[in-house]
């Protein structure tokens, strides 16, 4: 009886060791969880220019506030856009207090999406493009046909002085 118990314990130990070895030494990427963190702070505004300078992309950006809810309703009432206590259309109000342009470097492989009729319908037509294509759009060229103009605004993600993502904002 004792021999059987020892044999069972040995088999369980061998099975556990084999399972551990397979899990530890197998390089199966599909079984790994990867957490993708946003590349930086998110800021709303308008692109004034996007140009190459000394081998890098420079963005001149006019920041603004994209507000919703009570903040939007109160600000719009203070600005005389809606009456006191009245809601703003589509629950958002954009505030552009000044037009000071901030200069950012745009990472050469920054993730850029604009809104087109042929993009992802679950994301209001979001379509990935390159930084160079975005620069063409800013200059008035048409490398892609936009659903709505860029002046509806964009969200940029910034890490220190470098933009790592640009997303065109849908305006209902």
PDB file of N, CA and C in Angstrom, residues 38-45 61 64 66 111 154-159 165 167-169:
ATOM      1  N   UNK A  38      -1.818  54.054 -22.748  1.00  0.00           N
ATOM      2  CA  UNK A  38      -1.814  55.235 -23.609  1.00  0.00           C
ATOM      3  C   UNK A  38      -0.434  55.879 -23.572  1.00  0.00           C
ATOM      4  N   UNK A  39      -0.070  56.495 -24.668  1.00  0.00           N
ATOM      5  CA  UNK A  39       1.277  57.035 -24.747  1.00  0.00           C
ATOM      6  C   UNK A  39       1.453  58.350 -24.017  1.00  0.00           C
ATOM      7  N   UNK A  40       0.389  58.948 -23.528  1.00  0.00           N
ATOM      8  CA  UNK A  40       0.566  60.196 -22.801  1.00  0.00           C
ATOM      9  C   UNK A  40      -0.742  60.903 -22.535  1.00  0.00           C
ATOM     10  N   UNK A  41      -0.633  62.167 -22.113  1.00  0.00           N
ATOM     11  CA  UNK A  41      -1.805  62.979 -21.799  1.00  0.00           C
ATOM     12  C   UNK A  41      -2.609  63.251 -23.065  1.00  0.00           C
ATOM     13  N   UNK A  42      -3.917  63.335 -22.912  1.00  0.00           N
ATOM     14  CA  UNK A  42      -4.823  63.567 -24.043  1.00  0.00           C
ATOM     15  C   UNK A  42      -5.294  65.011 -24.013  1.00  0.00           C
ATOM     16  N   UNK A  43      -5.144  65.717 -25.155  1.00  0.00           N
ATOM     17  CA  UNK A  43      -5.511  67.123 -25.256  1.00  0.00           C
ATOM     18  C   UNK A  43      -6.282  67.364 -26.545  1.00  0.00           C
ATOM     19  N   UNK A  44      -7.338  68.165 -26.451  1.00  0.00           N
ATOM     20  CA  UNK A  44      -8.159  68.504 -27.612  1.00  0.00           C
ATOM     21  C   UNK A  44      -7.717  69.838 -28.198  1.00  0.00           C
ATOM     22  N   UNK A  45      -7.887  69.997 -29.497  1.00  0.00           N
ATOM     23  CA  UNK A  45      -7.593  71.271 -30.132  1.00  0.00           C
ATOM     24  C   UNK A  45      -7.610  71.178 -31.646  1.00  0.00           C
ATOM     25  N   UNK A  61      -0.118  73.534 -32.742  1.00  0.00           N
ATOM     26  CA  UNK A  61      -1.402  73.080 -32.224  1.00  0.00           C
ATOM     27  C   UNK A  61      -2.060  74.160 -31.376  1.00  0.00           C
ATOM     28  N   UNK A  64      -7.776  73.612 -27.092  1.00  0.00           N
ATOM     29  CA  UNK A  64      -9.106  74.101 -26.723  1.00  0.00           C
ATOM     30  C   UNK A  64      -9.681  73.144 -25.676  1.00  0.00           C
ATOM     31  N   UNK A  66     -12.816  70.709 -24.724  1.00  0.00           N
ATOM     32  CA  UNK A  66     -13.973  69.968 -25.217  1.00  0.00           C
ATOM     33  C   UNK A  66     -14.756  69.563 -23.976  1.00  0.00           C
ATOM     34  N   UNK A 111       0.380  57.064 -34.164  1.00  0.00           N
ATOM     35  CA  UNK A 111      -0.890  56.489 -34.612  1.00  0.00           C
ATOM     36  C   UNK A 111      -1.813  57.656 -34.954  1.00  0.00           C
ATOM     37  N   UNK A 154      -9.138  67.716 -33.167  1.00  0.00           N
ATOM     38  CA  UNK A 154      -8.446  66.443 -32.980  1.00  0.00           C
ATOM     39  C   UNK A 154      -8.061  66.296 -31.516  1.00  0.00           C
ATOM     40  N   UNK A 155      -7.877  65.063 -31.119  1.00  0.00           N
ATOM     41  CA  UNK A 155      -7.305  64.745 -29.807  1.00  0.00           C
ATOM     42  C   UNK A 155      -5.880  64.292 -30.061  1.00  0.00           C
ATOM     43  N   UNK A 156      -4.936  64.862 -29.309  1.00  0.00           N
ATOM     44  CA  UNK A 156      -3.558  64.393 -29.419  1.00  0.00           C
ATOM     45  C   UNK A 156      -3.159  63.783 -28.078  1.00  0.00           C
ATOM     46  N   UNK A 157      -2.305  62.783 -28.164  1.00  0.00           N
ATOM     47  CA  UNK A 157      -1.707  62.199 -26.957  1.00  0.00           C
ATOM     48  C   UNK A 157      -0.250  62.613 -26.960  1.00  0.00           C
ATOM     49  N   UNK A 158       0.178  63.189 -25.840  1.00  0.00           N
ATOM     50  CA  UNK A 158       1.498  63.792 -25.752  1.00  0.00           C
ATOM     51  C   UNK A 158       2.275  63.173 -24.605  1.00  0.00           C
ATOM     52  N   UNK A 159       3.522  62.854 -24.870  1.00  0.00           N
ATOM     53  CA  UNK A 159       4.442  62.482 -23.795  1.00  0.00           C
ATOM     54  C   UNK A 159       5.545  63.538 -23.804  1.00  0.00           C
ATOM     55  N   UNK A 165      -0.002  60.068 -30.738  1.00  0.00           N
ATOM     56  CA  UNK A 165      -1.259  59.683 -31.371  1.00  0.00           C
ATOM     57  C   UNK A 165      -2.086  60.928 -31.666  1.00  0.00           C
ATOM     58  N   UNK A 167      -6.114  61.779 -33.099  1.00  0.00           N
ATOM     59  CA  UNK A 167      -7.419  61.209 -33.463  1.00  0.00           C
ATOM     60  C   UNK A 167      -8.394  62.321 -33.818  1.00  0.00           C
ATOM     61  N   UNK A 168      -8.936  62.259 -35.000  1.00  0.00           N
ATOM     62  CA  UNK A 168      -9.928  63.207 -35.514  1.00  0.00           C
ATOM     63  C   UNK A 168     -11.197  63.091 -34.668  1.00  0.00           C
ATOM     64  N   UNK A 169     -11.784  64.198 -34.273  1.00  0.00           N
ATOM     65  CA  UNK A 169     -12.990  64.216 -33.430  1.00  0.00           C
ATOM     66  C   UNK A 169     -14.244  64.288 -34.304  1.00  0.00           C
TER      67      UNK A 169
END
